[in-house]
Amino acid sequence: MTQDIVILAAGKGSRMKSTFSKVLHKVGGIAMVKRVLATAKMLPESTLHLVVGHQGEQVEKECQDFSANIVWQDNPQGTGDALRRVAPFLQSEGATLTLYGDVPLIRSSTLEKMTSLSTPNTLVLLTINLDNPTGYGRIVRDEKGQVCAIVEQKDATSEQLAITEVNTGILLAPNAHLQGWLASLDNNNAQGEYYLTDVIAMAARDGVEIVTVNPENEAEVAGVNDRVQLAALERELQQQTARQLMQNGATLLDPARIDVRGELTTGQDVVIDVNCVFEGKVTLGDGVEIGPNCHLKNCTVGDNTVIKSNSMIDESQVGEHCDIGPFARLRPGTQLANKAKIGNFVETKKAIIGEGSKVNHLSYIGDTQMGANVNVGAGTITCNYDGVNKYKTQIDDGVFVGSNSSLVAPVHVSQGATIAAGSTITKKVEAEQLAFARARQTNKDNWPRPAKK
């Protein structure tokens, strides 16, 4: 059955105490509303509608990749009011699924379960039983156990407040009936709002079958109203992610101390130490080992590479059997061939490092094309920026660069050449040459050291 999916994202979220829309706050590195849209997009034959209001321009811009129909809800007056704004865009047949931009952990499997029960004469409601249902609308059933209404907390009697089955707000209603129900909504209630939940009583009145589905856990339907709840869902998502990584064959030395803020894919026998952060899309090959306190962002790491503690890899490609860190930083555009080594306190940027080449200590290599089996001594830098423009350094296979050398780009060091320690190289070095560029040393006898005054 074709579906309209409506994501409600118009609320201000004043309890967040924020200058931007609540639904743009992130869980697992992704804006909450984008998580909901991505889940909704997994359902086939669906049209997405995004209801925006407070700071709607920013929400629309952030979500533009989903090609959702943007519907404005100025002066919001409840969930029913939001659906009434979308009503002109709904298909005449099929059903409408209502989701919420601040309920980010809803699972596609739960939504698929709901859609499997949908018919032109069936309304599917997502409910959950809570030990403490305070604040939620209660599910009212008749003597036969059939759902006949939802009563909001502020409108409930003492008997209804004792009900533990509550409304999650997520429902799937047949479009053939929904248009009429929306037109019949009123705001005669304690909040003075148009409640979407009132369509439940209308469905029961019209003989529409009401069936319920339960989520796998409470976190799946938990909403975010403040930063405490946001932090709780962040921890829940990280725990879910950690379990999935371990089930896929990764070893996490402490599953409670890992943060995945995007998408992490791991091969077999990957080992990840504590306090590691993964952002964007990160792929780790088989046998990769990552030490504590590392930060990986939008990168790929080949099989059996070791990344030692306190290293950062950002938008880079790392080959197999590489050795990185500790305290190394690979900036965007870095590419390491197999068996390359980047040691402690080394920074690279737009650097292509050849197979087996080593930059072991305290060096900066930027805008550089480096061949295979190059050895770069401690304290070496490529001077790639003249204050206005960037230039490239070319280092061919087998070059040996002595410690504390400066290679002033644009410059080319040819195959097998040697750079003497302490040199500043400003012009091409031919193959197998020794280049040294430093002032002549002068030694003075009986030099008196300065005395403290």
Coordinates of N, CA and C in Angstrom, one line a residue, residues 3 34 57 62 70 78 93 129-130 153 185 214 227 251 265 267 283 298 305 307-308 340 347 361 399 406 424 443 449:
Q3 N 2.1 5.0 0.8 CA 2.0 5.7 2.1 C 2.4 7.1 2.0
K34 N 16.9 14.3 11.0 CA 17.5 13.6 9.9 C 17.5 12.1 10.2
E57 N 13.3 27.5 8.3 CA 14.3 27.6 7.2 C 15.5 26.8 7.4
E62 N 18.7 21.9 6.4 CA 19.4 20.7 6.9 C 18.9 19.4 6.3
I70 N 7.8 20.2 2.1 CA 7.9 21.0 3.3 C 6.5 21.7 3.5
G78 N -1.0 22.1 18.0 CA -1.2 20.7 18.3 C -0.9 19.8 17.1
E93 N -5.8 7.6 -1.7 CA -5.8 6.2 -1.2 C -4.5 6.0 -0.3
N129 N 3.6 -0.1 27.3 CA 3.3 -0.2 28.7 C 4.4 0.4 29.5
L130 N 4.2 1.3 30.3 CA 5.2 2.0 31.1 C 4.9 1.8 32.6
Q153 N -3.2 13.2 29.4 CA -3.0 13.3 30.9 C -3.8 14.4 31.6
L185 N -11.9 17.6 13.8 CA -11.2 17.9 15.0 C -11.6 19.2 15.6
N214 N 3.6 -2.9 19.4 CA 4.5 -2.4 20.5 C 6.0 -2.3 19.9
R227 N 17.9 18.8 27.5 CA 19.2 18.2 27.2 C 19.5 17.0 28.0
T251 N 36.2 -6.3 19.0 CA 36.4 -6.3 20.4 C 36.5 -4.9 20.9
T265 N 31.9 0.9 10.2 CA 31.9 -0.5 9.7 C 33.3 -1.2 10.0
G267 N 35.8 -4.8 10.2 CA 36.0 -6.2 9.7 C 36.1 -7.1 10.9
T283 N 35.5 3.2 7.9 CA 35.6 1.8 7.6 C 36.9 1.2 8.1
N298 N 35.6 10.2 8.8 CA 35.4 10.0 7.3 C 36.7 9.4 6.7
T305 N 46.3 -2.7 10.2 CA 47.0 -1.5 10.6 C 46.8 -1.2 12.1
I307 N 46.8 1.7 15.0 CA 46.7 3.1 15.3 C 46.9 3.3 16.8
K308 N 48.0 3.9 17.1 CA 48.4 4.0 18.5 C 47.7 5.2 19.2
A340 N 53.2 1.8 5.4 CA 53.8 3.1 5.7 C 53.7 3.3 7.2
E347 N 52.4 15.4 11.6 CA 51.2 15.9 11.0 C 51.4 15.8 9.5
H361 N 59.1 11.0 13.4 CA 59.0 11.8 14.6 C 58.9 13.3 14.2
V399 N 64.5 7.9 -1.1 CA 65.2 9.2 -0.6 C 65.4 9.1 0.9
S406 N 64.4 21.3 6.0 CA 63.2 22.0 5.5 C 63.3 21.9 4.0
T424 N 68.3 23.2 4.4 CA 67.1 23.9 3.8 C 67.2 23.8 2.3
N443 N 83.9 27.3 15.4 CA 84.1 27.0 16.8 C 85.1 28.0 17.4
R449 N 80.8 31.6 29.1 CA 79.4 31.5 29.2 C 78.8 32.7 29.8

